[in-house]
PDB file of C-alpha atoms in Angstrom:
ATOM      1  CA  MET A1200       1.451   0.005 -16.703  1.00  0.00           C
ATOM      2  CA  THR A1201      -0.582   0.342 -13.531  1.00  0.00           C
ATOM      3  CA  VAL A1202       1.000  -0.691 -10.231  1.00  0.00           C
ATOM      4  CA  LYS A1203      -1.446  -2.741  -8.214  1.00  0.00           C
ATOM      5  CA  ILE A1204      -1.465  -2.264  -4.456  1.00  0.00           C
ATOM      6  CA  LYS A1205      -3.211  -4.637  -2.086  1.00  0.00           C
ATOM      7  CA  VAL A1206      -3.634  -3.601   1.538  1.00  0.00           C
ATOM      8  CA  TYR A1207      -4.585  -6.370   3.948  1.00  0.00           C
ATOM      9  CA  SER A1208      -6.391  -4.950   6.966  1.00  0.00           C
ATOM     10  CA  ASP A1209      -8.942  -5.487   9.714  1.00  0.00           C
ATOM     11  CA  TYR A1210     -11.496  -2.871  10.768  1.00  0.00           C
ATOM     12  CA  VAL A1211     -10.460  -3.170  14.440  1.00  0.00           C
ATOM     13  CA  CYS A1212      -6.764  -2.552  13.766  1.00  0.00           C
ATOM     14  CA  PRO A1213      -5.834   1.067  14.597  1.00  0.00           C
ATOM     15  CA  PHE A1214      -2.655   0.924  12.526  1.00  0.00           C
ATOM     16  CA  CYS A1215      -4.752   0.004   9.477  1.00  0.00           C
ATOM     17  CA  PHE A1216      -6.699   3.227   9.972  1.00  0.00           C
ATOM     18  CA  LEU A1217      -3.525   5.273  10.467  1.00  0.00           C
ATOM     19  CA  ALA A1218      -2.020   3.676   7.342  1.00  0.00           C
ATOM     20  CA  GLU A1219      -4.650   5.285   5.097  1.00  0.00           C
ATOM     21  CA  LYS A1220      -3.205   8.814   5.162  1.00  0.00           C
ATOM     22  CA  PRO A1221       0.407   8.095   4.100  1.00  0.00           C
ATOM     23  CA  LEU A1222      -0.879   5.720   1.424  1.00  0.00           C
ATOM     24  CA  GLU A1223      -3.241   8.342   0.013  1.00  0.00           C
ATOM     25  CA  GLU A1224      -0.403  10.865  -0.067  1.00  0.00           C
ATOM     26  CA  ALA A1225       2.022   8.406  -1.654  1.00  0.00           C
ATOM     27  CA  ILE A1226      -0.234   7.459  -4.574  1.00  0.00           C
ATOM     28  CA  LYS A1227      -1.189  11.002  -5.620  1.00  0.00           C
ATOM     29  CA  GLY A1228      -0.467  11.535  -9.295  1.00  0.00           C
ATOM     30  CA  LYS A1229       0.716   7.973  -9.812  1.00  0.00           C
ATOM     31  CA  ASP A1230      -0.693   5.224 -12.002  1.00  0.00           C
ATOM     32  CA  VAL A1231      -1.768   2.880  -9.216  1.00  0.00           C
ATOM     33  CA  GLU A1232      -4.771   0.756  -8.324  1.00  0.00           C
ATOM     34  CA  VAL A1233      -5.491   0.192  -4.619  1.00  0.00           C
ATOM     35  CA  GLU A1234      -7.521  -2.728  -3.317  1.00  0.00           C
ATOM     36  CA  TRP A1235      -8.197  -3.256   0.391  1.00  0.00           C
ATOM     37  CA  MET A1236      -8.165  -6.929   1.309  1.00  0.00           C
ATOM     38  CA  PRO A1237     -10.099  -8.484   4.231  1.00  0.00           C
ATOM     39  CA  TYR A1238      -8.251 -10.007   7.160  1.00  0.00           C
ATOM     40  CA  GLU A1239      -9.771 -10.993  10.504  1.00  0.00           C
ATOM     41  CA  LEU A1240      -7.380 -10.809  13.431  1.00  0.00           C
ATOM     42  CA  ARG A1241      -9.764 -12.630  15.776  1.00  0.00           C
ATOM     43  CA  PRO A1242     -12.399 -14.512  13.776  1.00  0.00           C
ATOM     44  CA  TYR A1243     -15.412 -15.960  15.576  1.00  0.00           C
ATOM     45  CA  PRO A1244     -15.473 -17.854  17.952  1.00  0.00           C
ATOM     46  CA  ASN A1245     -12.137 -16.492  19.219  1.00  0.00           C
ATOM     47  CA  GLU A1246     -12.605 -13.929  21.967  1.00  0.00           C
ATOM     48  CA  THR A1247     -12.143 -10.315  20.923  1.00  0.00           C
ATOM     49  CA  LEU A1248     -10.290  -7.767  23.037  1.00  0.00           C
ATOM     50  CA  ILE A1249     -11.835  -5.461  25.617  1.00  0.00           C
ATOM     51  CA  PRO A1250     -10.894  -1.762  25.523  1.00  0.00           C
ATOM     52  CA  GLU A1251     -10.726  -1.484  29.312  1.00  0.00           C
ATOM     53  CA  GLY A1252      -8.155  -4.285  29.503  1.00  0.00           C
ATOM     54  CA  GLU A1253      -4.501  -3.563  30.208  1.00  0.00           C
ATOM     55  CA  TYR A1254      -3.304  -4.837  26.822  1.00  0.00           C
ATOM     56  CA  LEU A1255      -5.241  -2.313  24.734  1.00  0.00           C
ATOM     57  CA  GLN A1256      -4.817   0.476  27.263  1.00  0.00           C
ATOM     58  CA  SER A1257      -1.020   0.131  27.285  1.00  0.00           C
ATOM     59  CA  THR A1258      -0.748  -0.437  23.517  1.00  0.00           C
ATOM     60  CA  TRP A1259      -2.721   2.682  22.753  1.00  0.00           C
ATOM     61  CA  ARG A1260      -0.928   4.758  25.366  1.00  0.00           C
ATOM     62  CA  GLN A1261       2.534   3.692  24.254  1.00  0.00           C
ATOM     63  CA  SER A1262       2.092   3.282  20.492  1.00  0.00           C
ATOM     64  CA  VAL A1263      -1.216   4.286  18.890  1.00  0.00           C
ATOM     65  CA  TYR A1264      -1.819   7.710  20.436  1.00  0.00           C
ATOM     66  CA  PRO A1265       1.796   8.944  20.026  1.00  0.00           C
ATOM     67  CA  MET A1266       1.853   7.882  16.369  1.00  0.00           C
ATOM     68  CA  ALA A1267      -1.564   9.400  15.645  1.00  0.00           C
ATOM     69  CA  GLU A1268      -0.504  12.686  17.236  1.00  0.00           C
ATOM     70  CA  ARG A1269       2.674  12.757  15.185  1.00  0.00           C
ATOM     71  CA  MET A1270       0.649  12.117  12.030  1.00  0.00           C
ATOM     72  CA  GLY A1271      -2.055  14.657  12.904  1.00  0.00           C
ATOM     73  CA  ILE A1272      -4.871  12.093  12.811  1.00  0.00           C
ATOM     74  CA  ASP A1273      -7.808  12.054  15.223  1.00  0.00           C
ATOM     75  CA  ILE A1274      -8.285   8.583  16.680  1.00  0.00           C
ATOM     76  CA  VAL A1275      -9.750   7.168  19.865  1.00  0.00           C
ATOM     77  CA  LEU A1276      -9.789   3.755  21.527  1.00  0.00           C
ATOM     78  CA  PRO A1277     -13.472   2.842  21.013  1.00  0.00           C
ATOM     79  CA  LYS A1278     -15.434   2.038  24.162  1.00  0.00           C
ATOM     80  CA  VAL A1279     -17.328  -0.761  22.354  1.00  0.00           C
ATOM     81  CA  SER A1280     -16.763  -3.716  24.682  1.00  0.00           C
ATOM     82  CA  PRO A1281     -15.886  -6.357  23.814  1.00  0.00           C
ATOM     83  CA  GLN A1282     -14.575  -5.243  20.444  1.00  0.00           C
ATOM     84  CA  PRO A1283     -16.843  -6.353  17.582  1.00  0.00           C
ATOM     85  CA  TYR A1284     -16.289  -9.257  15.260  1.00  0.00           C
ATOM     86  CA  THR A1285     -15.735  -7.945  11.745  1.00  0.00           C
ATOM     87  CA  HIS A1286     -17.088 -10.737   9.541  1.00  0.00           C
ATOM     88  CA  LEU A1287     -20.432  -8.991   8.911  1.00  0.00           C
ATOM     89  CA  ALA A1288     -18.740  -5.708   8.063  1.00  0.00           C
ATOM     90  CA  PHE A1289     -16.492  -7.590   5.654  1.00  0.00           C
ATOM     91  CA  GLU A1290     -19.417  -9.398   4.068  1.00  0.00           C
ATOM     92  CA  GLY A1291     -20.865  -5.933   3.532  1.00  0.00           C
ATOM     93  CA  TYR A1292     -17.548  -4.969   1.980  1.00  0.00           C
ATOM     94  CA  GLN A1293     -18.070  -7.647  -0.668  1.00  0.00           C
ATOM     95  CA  TYR A1294     -21.444  -6.078  -1.461  1.00  0.00           C
ATOM     96  CA  ALA A1295     -19.892  -2.600  -1.619  1.00  0.00           C
ATOM     97  CA  LYS A1296     -17.144  -3.926  -3.874  1.00  0.00           C
ATOM     98  CA  GLU A1297     -19.759  -5.301  -6.234  1.00  0.00           C
ATOM     99  CA  LYS A1298     -21.347  -1.829  -6.329  1.00  0.00           C
ATOM    100  CA  GLY A1299     -18.057  -0.027  -7.037  1.00  0.00           C
ATOM    101  CA  LYS A1300     -17.718   1.516  -3.570  1.00  0.00           C
ATOM    102  CA  ALA A1301     -15.137  -0.789  -1.962  1.00  0.00           C
ATOM    103  CA  ASN A1302     -12.536   1.784  -0.913  1.00  0.00           C
ATOM    104  CA  GLU A1303     -15.173   4.299   0.187  1.00  0.00           C
ATOM    105  CA  TYR A1304     -16.834   1.622   2.310  1.00  0.00           C
ATOM    106  CA  ASN A1305     -13.522   0.566   3.832  1.00  0.00           C
ATOM    107  CA  ASP A1306     -12.745   4.135   4.867  1.00  0.00           C
ATOM    108  CA  ARG A1307     -16.214   4.617   6.359  1.00  0.00           C
ATOM    109  CA  MET A1308     -15.914   1.501   8.508  1.00  0.00           C
ATOM    110  CA  LEU A1309     -12.543   2.533   9.902  1.00  0.00           C
ATOM    111  CA  ARG A1310     -13.669   6.079  10.667  1.00  0.00           C
ATOM    112  CA  ALA A1311     -16.919   4.891  12.213  1.00  0.00           C
ATOM    113  CA  PHE A1312     -15.028   2.701  14.658  1.00  0.00           C
ATOM    114  CA  PHE A1313     -11.919   4.724  15.424  1.00  0.00           C
ATOM    115  CA  GLN A1314     -13.359   8.242  15.359  1.00  0.00           C
ATOM    116  CA  GLU A1315     -17.028   7.780  16.213  1.00  0.00           C
ATOM    117  CA  GLU A1316     -16.870   4.661  18.434  1.00  0.00           C
ATOM    118  CA  GLN A1317     -19.691   2.983  16.541  1.00  0.00           C
ATOM    119  CA  ASP A1318     -20.310  -0.758  16.936  1.00  0.00           C
ATOM    120  CA  ILE A1319     -19.429  -2.072  13.491  1.00  0.00           C
ATOM    121  CA  GLY A1320     -20.485  -5.562  14.490  1.00  0.00           C
ATOM    122  CA  ASN A1321     -24.133  -4.462  14.700  1.00  0.00           C
ATOM    123  CA  ILE A1322     -26.298  -4.869  11.579  1.00  0.00           C
ATOM    124  CA  GLU A1323     -28.305  -1.729  12.363  1.00  0.00           C
ATOM    125  CA  VAL A1324     -25.127   0.340  12.571  1.00  0.00           C
ATOM    126  CA  LEU A1325     -23.614  -1.235   9.471  1.00  0.00           C
ATOM    127  CA  THR A1326     -26.764  -0.607   7.446  1.00  0.00           C
ATOM    128  CA  LYS A1327     -26.819   3.053   8.442  1.00  0.00           C
ATOM    129  CA  LEU A1328     -23.165   3.472   7.519  1.00  0.00           C
ATOM    130  CA  ALA A1329     -23.737   1.776   4.157  1.00  0.00           C
ATOM    131  CA  GLY A1330     -26.557   4.196   3.432  1.00  0.00           C
ATOM    132  CA  GLU A1331     -24.299   7.140   4.237  1.00  0.00           C
ATOM    133  CA  ILE A1332     -22.016   6.288   1.318  1.00  0.00           C
ATOM    134  CA  GLY A1333     -24.912   5.806  -1.087  1.00  0.00           C
ATOM    135  CA  LEU A1334     -25.496   2.055  -0.907  1.00  0.00           C
ATOM    136  CA  ASP A1335     -29.036   0.706  -0.949  1.00  0.00           C
ATOM    137  CA  GLU A1336     -29.821   0.071   2.726  1.00  0.00           C
ATOM    138  CA  ILE A1337     -32.548  -2.506   2.059  1.00  0.00           C
ATOM    139  CA  GLU A1338     -30.351  -4.531  -0.292  1.00  0.00           C
ATOM    140  CA  TYR A1339     -27.366  -4.220   2.006  1.00  0.00           C
ATOM    141  CA  ARG A1340     -29.237  -5.326   5.114  1.00  0.00           C
ATOM    142  CA  GLU A1341     -30.771  -8.266   3.295  1.00  0.00           C
ATOM    143  CA  ALA A1342     -27.319  -9.320   2.091  1.00  0.00           C
ATOM    144  CA  LEU A1343     -26.055  -9.392   5.688  1.00  0.00           C
ATOM    145  CA  GLU A1344     -29.126 -11.105   7.129  1.00  0.00           C
ATOM    146  CA  THR A1345     -29.069 -13.861   4.497  1.00  0.00           C
ATOM    147  CA  ARG A1346     -25.263 -14.088   4.616  1.00  0.00           C
ATOM    148  CA  LYS A1347     -25.245 -13.744   0.839  1.00  0.00           C
ATOM    149  CA  TYR A1348     -21.568 -12.830   0.753  1.00  0.00           C
ATOM    150  CA  LYS A1349     -20.348 -15.234   3.428  1.00  0.00           C
ATOM    151  CA  GLU A1350     -18.719 -17.542   0.897  1.00  0.00           C
ATOM    152  CA  ALA A1351     -17.014 -14.668  -0.916  1.00  0.00           C
ATOM    153  CA  HIS A1352     -15.652 -13.355   2.359  1.00  0.00           C
ATOM    154  CA  GLN A1353     -14.424 -16.780   3.463  1.00  0.00           C
ATOM    155  CA  LYS A1354     -12.666 -17.165   0.126  1.00  0.00           C
ATOM    156  CA  ALA A1355     -10.965 -13.794   0.658  1.00  0.00           C
ATOM    157  CA  LEU A1356      -9.867 -14.853   4.146  1.00  0.00           C
ATOM    158  CA  LYS A1357      -8.475 -18.145   2.855  1.00  0.00           C
ATOM    159  CA  HIS A1358      -6.479 -16.220   0.283  1.00  0.00           C
ATOM    160  CA  ALA A1359      -5.064 -13.926   2.963  1.00  0.00           C
ATOM    161  CA  TYR A1360      -4.274 -16.672   5.454  1.00  0.00           C
ATOM    162  CA  THR A1361      -2.938 -19.421   3.205  1.00  0.00           C
ATOM    163  CA  GLU A1362      -2.114 -18.023  -0.228  1.00  0.00           C
ATOM    164  CA  ALA A1363      -0.764 -14.567   0.574  1.00  0.00           C
ATOM    165  CA  ASN A1364       0.605 -15.774   3.949  1.00  0.00           C
ATOM    166  CA  ILE A1365      -0.454 -12.624   5.769  1.00  0.00           C
ATOM    167  CA  THR A1366       0.355 -12.762   9.481  1.00  0.00           C
ATOM    168  CA  ALA A1367      -0.061  -9.118  10.516  1.00  0.00           C
ATOM    169  CA  VAL A1368      -1.992  -6.056   9.405  1.00  0.00           C
ATOM    170  CA  PRO A1369      -1.622  -3.709   7.741  1.00  0.00           C
ATOM    171  CA  THR A1370       0.389  -5.546   5.108  1.00  0.00           C
ATOM    172  CA  PHE A1371       1.056  -3.902   1.755  1.00  0.00           C
ATOM    173  CA  VAL A1372       1.662  -5.826  -1.433  1.00  0.00           C
ATOM    174  CA  ILE A1373       2.898  -3.254  -3.924  1.00  0.00           C
ATOM    175  CA  GLY A1374       3.545  -4.912  -7.256  1.00  0.00           C
ATOM    176  CA  ASP A1375       5.984  -7.679  -6.318  1.00  0.00           C
ATOM    177  CA  THR A1376       6.991  -6.100  -3.007  1.00  0.00           C
ATOM    178  CA  LYS A1377       5.424  -7.192   0.284  1.00  0.00           C
ATOM    179  CA  ILE A1378       5.876  -5.226   3.505  1.00  0.00           C
ATOM    180  CA  ALA A1379       4.110  -5.513   6.847  1.00  0.00           C
ATOM    181  CA  GLY A1380       3.307  -2.654   9.205  1.00  0.00           C
ATOM    182  CA  ILE A1381       2.397   0.998   8.808  1.00  0.00           C
ATOM    183  CA  ARG A1382       4.815   2.855   6.514  1.00  0.00           C
ATOM    184  CA  SER A1383       5.664   6.480   5.847  1.00  0.00           C
ATOM    185  CA  LYS A1384       4.605   8.314   2.703  1.00  0.00           C
ATOM    186  CA  GLU A1385       8.264   8.410   1.608  1.00  0.00           C
ATOM    187  CA  THR A1386       8.773   4.672   2.000  1.00  0.00           C
ATOM    188  CA  LEU A1387       5.603   3.867   0.086  1.00  0.00           C
ATOM    189  CA  GLU A1388       6.518   6.345  -2.664  1.00  0.00           C
ATOM    190  CA  GLN A1389       9.937   4.750  -3.077  1.00  0.00           C
ATOM    191  CA  ILE A1390       8.478   1.265  -3.401  1.00  0.00           C
ATOM    192  CA  ILE A1391       5.846   2.459  -5.892  1.00  0.00           C
ATOM    193  CA  ASN A1392       8.493   4.269  -7.963  1.00  0.00           C
ATOM    194  CA  ASP A1393      10.719   1.185  -7.898  1.00  0.00           C
ATOM    195  CA  GLU A1394       7.841  -0.962  -9.129  1.00  0.00           C
ATOM    196  CA  LEU A1395       7.032   1.524 -11.897  1.00  0.00           C
ATOM    197  CA  SER A1396      10.689   1.543 -12.980  1.00  0.00           C
ATOM    198  CA  ARG A1397      10.812  -2.240 -12.926  1.00  0.00           C
ATOM    199  CA  GLN A1398       7.810  -2.419 -15.230  1.00  0.00           C
ATOM    200  CA  ILE A1399       9.523  -0.095 -17.678  1.00  0.00           C
ATOM    201  CA  THR A1400      12.829  -2.003 -17.646  1.00  0.00           C
ATOM    202  CA  ASP A1401      11.019  -5.311 -18.032  1.00  0.00           C
ATOM    203  CA  PHE A1402      10.007  -4.241 -21.548  1.00  0.00           C
ATOM    204  CA  PRO A1403      11.295  -6.845 -24.046  1.00  0.00           C
ATOM    205  CA  GLU A1404      13.657  -4.516 -25.889  1.00  0.00           C
ATOM    206  CA  GLY A1405      15.298  -5.641 -29.102  1.00  0.00           C
ATOM    207  CA  MET A1406      12.419  -7.737 -30.457  1.00  0.00           C
ATOM    208  CA  ALA A1407      12.185  -7.426 -34.230  1.00  0.00           C
ATOM    209  CA  CYS A1408      11.210  -9.199 -37.447  1.00  0.00           C
ATOM    210  CA  GLY A1409      13.604  -9.966 -40.271  1.00  0.00           C
ATOM    211  CA  VAL A1410      13.296 -11.306 -43.795  1.00  0.00           C
ATOM    212  CA  ASP A1411      12.970 -14.829 -42.459  1.00  0.00           C
ATOM    213  CA  GLY A1412      10.280 -13.955 -39.956  1.00  0.00           C
ATOM    214  CA  CYS A1413      10.057 -12.845 -36.331  1.00  0.00           C
TER     215      CYS A1413
END
């Protein structure tokens, strides 16, 4: 059976971007299905962070940059100030999901922000990025302007906040196992293998039919 993996993330979380690589390496050759789940760290009208502020400067200097260097991943603290709200990008994600390009879209948003310093809160920018992965730009832009997927996105957020009880990102839900924070390839592999083994051992062995029935 396929192990289902849900990754709760926000497009302005650097650790969500860094979490992609070990996850990709961990799932190679395995029967898994990955779904990225929306989560807004600072939904409107909460104020978003500013890159020139001491909090982000110190966090990146002490944690993000050292980890990225160790992992061999190019990342930069985007100069977009204040940091963008991500609800429009996530509404676009719902459109991309409908078109079968959810994971590709998710990756493009993260790279656009953390490697190219693009403003992923801007409809013009989002539309261009959507076109780059083969989505219909006219349809996509119209979906954002009319807020066609607002309800779907709000439903996804409600699930994350109240049903899945997510309090930090990235959070991985691998089968029945839930873990918060970026994880190594080895840790993810072990959890995936444990879940695969559990599925095998959960098989209802010994079931049979006799002369009197089953």
